[in-house]
PDB file of C-alpha atoms in Angstrom:
ATOM      1  CA  MET A   1       0.076  -3.448 -10.117  1.00  0.00           C
ATOM      2  CA  LEU A   2       2.300  -3.886 -13.165  1.00  0.00           C
ATOM      3  CA  ALA A   3       0.594  -0.950 -14.879  1.00  0.00           C
ATOM      4  CA  ASP A   4       1.969   1.304 -12.130  1.00  0.00           C
ATOM      5  CA  HIS A   5       5.426   0.602 -13.541  1.00  0.00           C
ATOM      6  CA  PHE A   6       4.458   0.370 -17.230  1.00  0.00           C
ATOM      7  CA  PRO A   7       1.291   2.469 -17.661  1.00  0.00           C
ATOM      8  CA  LEU A   8       0.787   1.502 -21.302  1.00  0.00           C
ATOM      9  CA  LEU A   9      -0.790  -1.674 -19.938  1.00  0.00           C
ATOM     10  CA  ALA A  10      -3.747   0.400 -18.737  1.00  0.00           C
ATOM     11  CA  LEU A  11      -4.201   2.359 -21.975  1.00  0.00           C
ATOM     12  CA  ARG A  12      -7.551   1.792 -23.702  1.00  0.00           C
ATOM     13  CA  VAL A  13      -8.864   3.209 -26.984  1.00  0.00           C
ATOM     14  CA  ARG A  14     -12.545   2.526 -27.721  1.00  0.00           C
ATOM     15  CA  THR A  15     -14.876   3.035 -30.684  1.00  0.00           C
ATOM     16  CA  PRO A  16     -18.545   2.040 -30.980  1.00  0.00           C
ATOM     17  CA  ARG A  17     -17.557  -1.548 -31.869  1.00  0.00           C
ATOM     18  CA  LEU A  18     -13.927  -1.996 -30.886  1.00  0.00           C
ATOM     19  CA  GLU A  19     -11.472  -1.818 -28.017  1.00  0.00           C
ATOM     20  CA  LEU A  20      -7.727  -1.436 -28.657  1.00  0.00           C
ATOM     21  CA  ARG A  21      -5.226  -2.239 -25.904  1.00  0.00           C
ATOM     22  CA  LEU A  22      -2.145  -4.229 -25.044  1.00  0.00           C
ATOM     23  CA  PRO A  23      -2.958  -7.897 -24.463  1.00  0.00           C
ATOM     24  CA  GLY A  24      -2.578 -10.170 -21.493  1.00  0.00           C
ATOM     25  CA  SER A  25      -0.680 -13.407 -21.978  1.00  0.00           C
ATOM     26  CA  GLU A  26      -3.695 -15.490 -23.024  1.00  0.00           C
ATOM     27  CA  GLU A  27      -4.944 -12.716 -25.316  1.00  0.00           C
ATOM     28  CA  LEU A  28      -1.540 -12.558 -26.976  1.00  0.00           C
ATOM     29  CA  ALA A  29      -1.840 -16.297 -27.557  1.00  0.00           C
ATOM     30  CA  GLU A  30      -5.242 -15.723 -29.174  1.00  0.00           C
ATOM     31  CA  LEU A  31      -3.741 -13.077 -31.448  1.00  0.00           C
ATOM     32  CA  ALA A  32      -0.920 -15.426 -32.433  1.00  0.00           C
ATOM     33  CA  GLU A  33      -3.404 -18.195 -33.236  1.00  0.00           C
ATOM     34  CA  LEU A  34      -5.484 -15.789 -35.330  1.00  0.00           C
ATOM     35  CA  ALA A  35      -2.404 -14.797 -37.312  1.00  0.00           C
ATOM     36  CA  ALA A  36      -1.511 -18.460 -37.814  1.00  0.00           C
ATOM     37  CA  GLU A  37      -4.971 -19.042 -39.330  1.00  0.00           C
ATOM     38  CA  GLY A  38      -4.207 -16.493 -42.050  1.00  0.00           C
ATOM     39  CA  VAL A  39      -3.990 -12.756 -42.530  1.00  0.00           C
ATOM     40  CA  HIS A  40      -4.063 -12.480 -46.334  1.00  0.00           C
ATOM     41  CA  GLU A  41      -4.789 -14.496 -49.460  1.00  0.00           C
ATOM     42  CA  PRO A  42      -2.263 -17.223 -50.308  1.00  0.00           C
ATOM     43  CA  GLY A  43       0.165 -16.110 -52.984  1.00  0.00           C
ATOM     44  CA  THR A  44       0.144 -12.482 -51.843  1.00  0.00           C
ATOM     45  CA  MET A  45       2.457 -10.671 -49.427  1.00  0.00           C
ATOM     46  CA  PRO A  46       1.335  -7.308 -48.013  1.00  0.00           C
ATOM     47  CA  PHE A  47       4.252  -6.985 -45.568  1.00  0.00           C
ATOM     48  CA  LEU A  48       7.736  -5.635 -46.173  1.00  0.00           C
ATOM     49  CA  VAL A  49       9.052  -8.277 -43.774  1.00  0.00           C
ATOM     50  CA  PRO A  50       7.286 -11.483 -44.931  1.00  0.00           C
ATOM     51  CA  TRP A  51       6.642 -12.832 -41.440  1.00  0.00           C
ATOM     52  CA  THR A  52       3.521 -14.713 -42.564  1.00  0.00           C
ATOM     53  CA  ASP A  53       5.488 -16.765 -45.108  1.00  0.00           C
ATOM     54  CA  GLN A  54       6.232 -19.692 -42.816  1.00  0.00           C
ATOM     55  CA  GLU A  55       4.360 -22.585 -41.309  1.00  0.00           C
ATOM     56  CA  PRO A  56       1.554 -21.620 -38.890  1.00  0.00           C
ATOM     57  CA  GLY A  57       3.396 -22.511 -35.697  1.00  0.00           C
ATOM     58  CA  LEU A  58       6.292 -20.245 -36.636  1.00  0.00           C
ATOM     59  CA  VAL A  59       3.915 -17.424 -37.629  1.00  0.00           C
ATOM     60  CA  ALA A  60       2.422 -17.568 -34.139  1.00  0.00           C
ATOM     61  CA  ARG A  61       5.782 -17.755 -32.395  1.00  0.00           C
ATOM     62  CA  SER A  62       7.302 -14.888 -34.381  1.00  0.00           C
ATOM     63  CA  LEU A  63       4.338 -12.647 -33.556  1.00  0.00           C
ATOM     64  CA  VAL A  64       4.712 -13.333 -29.827  1.00  0.00           C
ATOM     65  CA  GLN A  65       8.465 -12.737 -29.898  1.00  0.00           C
ATOM     66  CA  PHE A  66       8.121  -9.517 -31.885  1.00  0.00           C
ATOM     67  CA  HIS A  67       5.461  -8.228 -29.477  1.00  0.00           C
ATOM     68  CA  TRP A  68       7.765  -8.796 -26.508  1.00  0.00           C
ATOM     69  CA  LEU A  69      10.737  -7.336 -28.375  1.00  0.00           C
ATOM     70  CA  ARG A  70       8.967  -4.066 -29.142  1.00  0.00           C
ATOM     71  CA  LEU A  71       7.885  -3.576 -25.543  1.00  0.00           C
ATOM     72  CA  GLY A  72      11.284  -4.573 -24.198  1.00  0.00           C
ATOM     73  CA  ARG A  73      13.093  -2.098 -26.444  1.00  0.00           C
ATOM     74  CA  TRP A  74      10.645   0.772 -25.803  1.00  0.00           C
ATOM     75  CA  SER A  75      12.214   4.208 -25.572  1.00  0.00           C
ATOM     76  CA  PRO A  76      10.595   7.664 -25.662  1.00  0.00           C
ATOM     77  CA  ASP A  77      12.767   8.393 -28.715  1.00  0.00           C
ATOM     78  CA  ASP A  78      11.911   5.154 -30.547  1.00  0.00           C
ATOM     79  CA  TRP A  79       8.665   3.370 -29.779  1.00  0.00           C
ATOM     80  CA  GLY A  80       6.159   1.018 -31.344  1.00  0.00           C
ATOM     81  CA  LEU A  81       2.775   0.287 -29.802  1.00  0.00           C
ATOM     82  CA  ASP A  82       1.146  -2.930 -31.045  1.00  0.00           C
ATOM     83  CA  LEU A  83      -2.451  -2.774 -29.882  1.00  0.00           C
ATOM     84  CA  VAL A  84      -4.663  -5.818 -30.049  1.00  0.00           C
ATOM     85  CA  VAL A  85      -8.123  -5.122 -31.465  1.00  0.00           C
ATOM     86  CA  PHE A  86     -11.130  -6.669 -29.716  1.00  0.00           C
ATOM     87  CA  ARG A  87     -14.714  -6.825 -30.953  1.00  0.00           C
ATOM     88  CA  ASP A  88     -17.227  -8.001 -28.350  1.00  0.00           C
ATOM     89  CA  GLY A  89     -14.323  -9.417 -26.381  1.00  0.00           C
ATOM     90  CA  GLU A  90     -12.947 -11.424 -29.327  1.00  0.00           C
ATOM     91  CA  VAL A  91      -9.491 -10.808 -30.785  1.00  0.00           C
ATOM     92  CA  VAL A  92      -9.893  -9.689 -34.417  1.00  0.00           C
ATOM     93  CA  GLY A  93      -6.541  -8.127 -35.369  1.00  0.00           C
ATOM     94  CA  GLN A  94      -3.714  -5.776 -34.515  1.00  0.00           C
ATOM     95  CA  GLN A  95      -3.255  -2.040 -34.973  1.00  0.00           C
ATOM     96  CA  SER A  96       0.212  -0.583 -34.584  1.00  0.00           C
ATOM     97  CA  VAL A  97       1.470   2.971 -34.249  1.00  0.00           C
ATOM     98  CA  SER A  98       5.139   3.909 -34.027  1.00  0.00           C
ATOM     99  CA  ALA A  99       7.438   6.910 -34.050  1.00  0.00           C
ATOM    100  CA  LYS A 100      11.034   8.038 -33.726  1.00  0.00           C
ATOM    101  CA  ARG A 101      11.899  11.283 -31.930  1.00  0.00           C
ATOM    102  CA  PHE A 102       8.183  12.012 -31.707  1.00  0.00           C
ATOM    103  CA  ALA A 103       8.659  15.001 -29.403  1.00  0.00           C
ATOM    104  CA  ILE A 104      10.357  16.764 -32.304  1.00  0.00           C
ATOM    105  CA  THR A 105       8.873  15.225 -35.460  1.00  0.00           C
ATOM    106  CA  ARG A 106       5.258  14.895 -34.270  1.00  0.00           C
ATOM    107  CA  GLU A 107       4.914  12.181 -36.912  1.00  0.00           C
ATOM    108  CA  VAL A 108       3.597   8.661 -36.442  1.00  0.00           C
ATOM    109  CA  HIS A 109       3.505   5.632 -38.701  1.00  0.00           C
ATOM    110  CA  THR A 110       0.677   3.114 -38.641  1.00  0.00           C
ATOM    111  CA  GLY A 111       0.276  -0.482 -39.744  1.00  0.00           C
ATOM    112  CA  SER A 112      -2.335  -3.131 -39.158  1.00  0.00           C
ATOM    113  CA  TRP A 113      -3.834  -6.480 -40.017  1.00  0.00           C
ATOM    114  CA  VAL A 114      -7.198  -8.169 -39.495  1.00  0.00           C
ATOM    115  CA  GLY A 115      -7.669 -11.938 -39.291  1.00  0.00           C
ATOM    116  CA  ARG A 116      -9.102 -13.289 -42.552  1.00  0.00           C
ATOM    117  CA  ARG A 117     -12.305 -14.551 -40.930  1.00  0.00           C
ATOM    118  CA  HIS A 118     -13.020 -11.013 -39.655  1.00  0.00           C
ATOM    119  CA  GLN A 119     -12.315  -9.154 -42.890  1.00  0.00           C
ATOM    120  CA  GLY A 120     -14.950  -7.399 -44.969  1.00  0.00           C
ATOM    121  CA  ARG A 121     -16.801  -5.934 -41.969  1.00  0.00           C
ATOM    122  CA  GLY A 122     -15.275  -2.449 -41.818  1.00  0.00           C
ATOM    123  CA  ILE A 123     -13.056  -3.356 -38.877  1.00  0.00           C
ATOM    124  CA  GLY A 124      -9.868  -2.180 -40.594  1.00  0.00           C
ATOM    125  CA  THR A 125     -11.296   1.288 -41.163  1.00  0.00           C
ATOM    126  CA  GLU A 126     -12.645   1.615 -37.633  1.00  0.00           C
ATOM    127  CA  MET A 127      -9.439   0.564 -35.928  1.00  0.00           C
ATOM    128  CA  ARG A 128      -7.427   2.986 -38.076  1.00  0.00           C
ATOM    129  CA  ARG A 129      -9.834   5.755 -37.031  1.00  0.00           C
ATOM    130  CA  ALA A 130      -9.205   4.755 -33.419  1.00  0.00           C
ATOM    131  CA  VAL A 131      -5.427   4.944 -33.641  1.00  0.00           C
ATOM    132  CA  LEU A 132      -5.568   8.228 -35.566  1.00  0.00           C
ATOM    133  CA  HIS A 133      -7.617   9.678 -32.720  1.00  0.00           C
ATOM    134  CA  LEU A 134      -4.967   8.480 -30.291  1.00  0.00           C
ATOM    135  CA  ALA A 135      -2.265  10.070 -32.432  1.00  0.00           C
ATOM    136  CA  PHE A 136      -3.884  13.416 -33.210  1.00  0.00           C
ATOM    137  CA  ALA A 137      -6.198  14.061 -30.261  1.00  0.00           C
ATOM    138  CA  GLY A 138      -4.259  12.154 -27.626  1.00  0.00           C
ATOM    139  CA  LEU A 139      -0.594  12.674 -28.510  1.00  0.00           C
ATOM    140  CA  GLY A 140      -0.753  15.893 -30.505  1.00  0.00           C
ATOM    141  CA  ALA A 141       0.654  14.467 -33.738  1.00  0.00           C
ATOM    142  CA  GLU A 142       0.898  16.695 -36.796  1.00  0.00           C
ATOM    143  CA  GLU A 143       1.295  13.973 -39.444  1.00  0.00           C
ATOM    144  CA  ALA A 144       0.384  10.291 -39.798  1.00  0.00           C
ATOM    145  CA  ALA A 145       2.154   8.245 -42.444  1.00  0.00           C
ATOM    146  CA  SER A 146       1.229   4.867 -43.854  1.00  0.00           C
ATOM    147  CA  GLY A 147       1.902   2.774 -46.916  1.00  0.00           C
ATOM    148  CA  ALA A 148       0.748  -0.273 -48.834  1.00  0.00           C
ATOM    149  CA  PHE A 149       1.944  -2.259 -51.803  1.00  0.00           C
ATOM    150  CA  GLU A 150       0.153  -1.433 -55.033  1.00  0.00           C
ATOM    151  CA  ASP A 151      -1.703  -4.762 -55.050  1.00  0.00           C
ATOM    152  CA  ASN A 152      -3.103  -4.236 -51.525  1.00  0.00           C
ATOM    153  CA  ALA A 153      -6.371  -2.670 -52.615  1.00  0.00           C
ATOM    154  CA  ALA A 154      -8.079  -3.002 -49.221  1.00  0.00           C
ATOM    155  CA  SER A 155      -5.425  -1.046 -47.312  1.00  0.00           C
ATOM    156  CA  LEU A 156      -5.196   1.645 -49.978  1.00  0.00           C
ATOM    157  CA  ALA A 157      -8.987   2.008 -49.948  1.00  0.00           C
ATOM    158  CA  VAL A 158      -9.007   2.559 -46.177  1.00  0.00           C
ATOM    159  CA  SER A 159      -6.378   5.283 -46.503  1.00  0.00           C
ATOM    160  CA  ARG A 160      -8.285   7.046 -49.291  1.00  0.00           C
ATOM    161  CA  LYS A 161     -11.501   6.878 -47.269  1.00  0.00           C
ATOM    162  CA  LEU A 162      -9.795   8.544 -44.316  1.00  0.00           C
ATOM    163  CA  GLY A 163      -8.359  11.397 -46.370  1.00  0.00           C
ATOM    164  CA  TYR A 164      -4.716  10.407 -46.785  1.00  0.00           C
ATOM    165  CA  ARG A 165      -2.888  12.006 -49.696  1.00  0.00           C
ATOM    166  CA  PRO A 166      -0.256  10.381 -51.932  1.00  0.00           C
ATOM    167  CA  ASP A 167       3.289  10.793 -50.660  1.00  0.00           C
ATOM    168  CA  GLY A 168       5.343   9.118 -53.371  1.00  0.00           C
ATOM    169  CA  VAL A 169       6.404   5.535 -53.965  1.00  0.00           C
ATOM    170  CA  ALA A 170       9.198   3.267 -52.795  1.00  0.00           C
ATOM    171  CA  ARG A 171      10.609   0.223 -54.546  1.00  0.00           C
ATOM    172  CA  HIS A 172      11.419  -2.788 -52.368  1.00  0.00           C
ATOM    173  CA  VAL A 173      12.524  -6.360 -52.851  1.00  0.00           C
ATOM    174  CA  VAL A 174      10.206  -8.799 -51.082  1.00  0.00           C
ATOM    175  CA  GLN A 175      10.644 -12.529 -51.551  1.00  0.00           C
ATOM    176  CA  ASP A 176      13.154 -11.844 -54.348  1.00  0.00           C
ATOM    177  CA  ALA A 177      10.620  -9.839 -56.349  1.00  0.00           C
ATOM    178  CA  LEU A 178       9.916  -6.148 -56.889  1.00  0.00           C
ATOM    179  CA  ALA A 179       7.246  -4.703 -54.591  1.00  0.00           C
ATOM    180  CA  VAL A 180       6.157  -1.110 -55.182  1.00  0.00           C
ATOM    181  CA  GLU A 181       4.901   0.652 -52.074  1.00  0.00           C
ATOM    182  CA  HIS A 182       2.504   3.579 -52.314  1.00  0.00           C
ATOM    183  CA  ARG A 183       3.255   5.943 -49.459  1.00  0.00           C
ATOM    184  CA  LEU A 184       0.437   7.981 -47.939  1.00  0.00           C
ATOM    185  CA  ARG A 185       0.175  10.824 -45.479  1.00  0.00           C
ATOM    186  CA  LEU A 186      -2.560  12.439 -43.400  1.00  0.00           C
ATOM    187  CA  GLY A 187      -2.048  15.862 -41.851  1.00  0.00           C
ATOM    188  CA  ARG A 188      -3.795  17.177 -38.780  1.00  0.00           C
ATOM    189  CA  GLU A 189      -5.682  19.706 -40.927  1.00  0.00           C
ATOM    190  CA  ALA A 190      -7.258  16.903 -42.999  1.00  0.00           C
ATOM    191  CA  TRP A 191      -8.024  14.534 -40.128  1.00  0.00           C
ATOM    192  CA  ARG A 192     -11.680  14.162 -39.157  1.00  0.00           C
ATOM    193  CA  ASP A 193     -13.135  12.351 -36.125  1.00  0.00           C
ATOM    194  CA  GLU A 194     -16.178  10.820 -37.836  1.00  0.00           C
ATOM    195  CA  ILE A 195     -17.054   8.296 -35.111  1.00  0.00           C
ATOM    196  CA  PRO A 196     -16.944   8.568 -31.306  1.00  0.00           C
ATOM    197  CA  VAL A 197     -13.555   7.527 -29.934  1.00  0.00           C
ATOM    198  CA  THR A 198     -12.547   7.569 -26.280  1.00  0.00           C
ATOM    199  CA  ILE A 199      -9.138   7.151 -24.651  1.00  0.00           C
ATOM    200  CA  GLU A 200      -8.606   5.890 -21.117  1.00  0.00           C
ATOM    201  CA  GLY A 201      -5.376   5.866 -19.132  1.00  0.00           C
ATOM    202  CA  LEU A 202      -3.331   8.140 -21.384  1.00  0.00           C
ATOM    203  CA  PRO A 203      -1.879  10.827 -19.030  1.00  0.00           C
ATOM    204  CA  PRO A 204       0.548   8.484 -17.170  1.00  0.00           C
ATOM    205  CA  CYS A 205       1.748   7.171 -20.555  1.00  0.00           C
ATOM    206  CA  LEU A 206       2.761  10.526 -22.055  1.00  0.00           C
ATOM    207  CA  PRO A 207       6.391  10.481 -20.846  1.00  0.00           C
ATOM    208  CA  LEU A 208       6.797   7.080 -22.524  1.00  0.00           C
ATOM    209  CA  PHE A 209       5.802   8.698 -25.813  1.00  0.00           C
ATOM    210  CA  GLY A 210       8.393  11.432 -25.306  1.00  0.00           C
ATOM    211  CA  ILE A 211       5.850  14.099 -24.398  1.00  0.00           C
TER     212      ILE A 211
END
C-alpha cells in the first residue's frame, strides 16, 4: 500500500463531528471545488498570498498544485501538513499545520479555511482544536503560533476562545494595500483539550515530523 511508503496517508485525527486527513484524488477535487465556490466575503482578503483572488477555475487548480507541492517537498526539517476536514463524509474545509526544524523549536504554525456554505457552525473552532491536539498531545509541541489580519474577526475570535495570547503585529502589503496581521501564540501550559480528540496512525509518521 502507498501508506507503507508515505505513512501520513494513513494519519487520522477525529473529533465528535469531524475527521481530518489527507485526501484521495477525488476528495482533493471536492476540496478544490469548495474553494472555487468561495472561502470569504467578496472584497476581503484574509490570506497573505491572495490565492483566492482569481477566477474559480484557477482557484481550484492552484489549490491542487499547492497541495501536491507541499507533499512533494516534505522534509523532516521543513514540513506542511494540509489536512482536509470532513463532516459526515462531506468536505467542509482545510486545516494546515507546519513547522521548520520542529525537533529543535517544538513550534508549529496553523492556518485554515472553511467553505462559505459551511461557516457559522463552529467547524473552524473544532478543527483547530483537533490540530492543536495533534500538535501538543501527538507531536509534543511546546508552542503553537497563528495569525490573522485585523479585519478577520472570525479567525481572531477562534484564537481568543482557545486561549491564544497576543504576540505582536506585522505589517504586510497585500494586493497593493497595507494589511496588519495580529500574531497569536498558544503555549502548552495554556492549551486545554475541551473535546474528545483521537489520533490514528501517528507512530509511523513521527520520523517524517523530525521526531
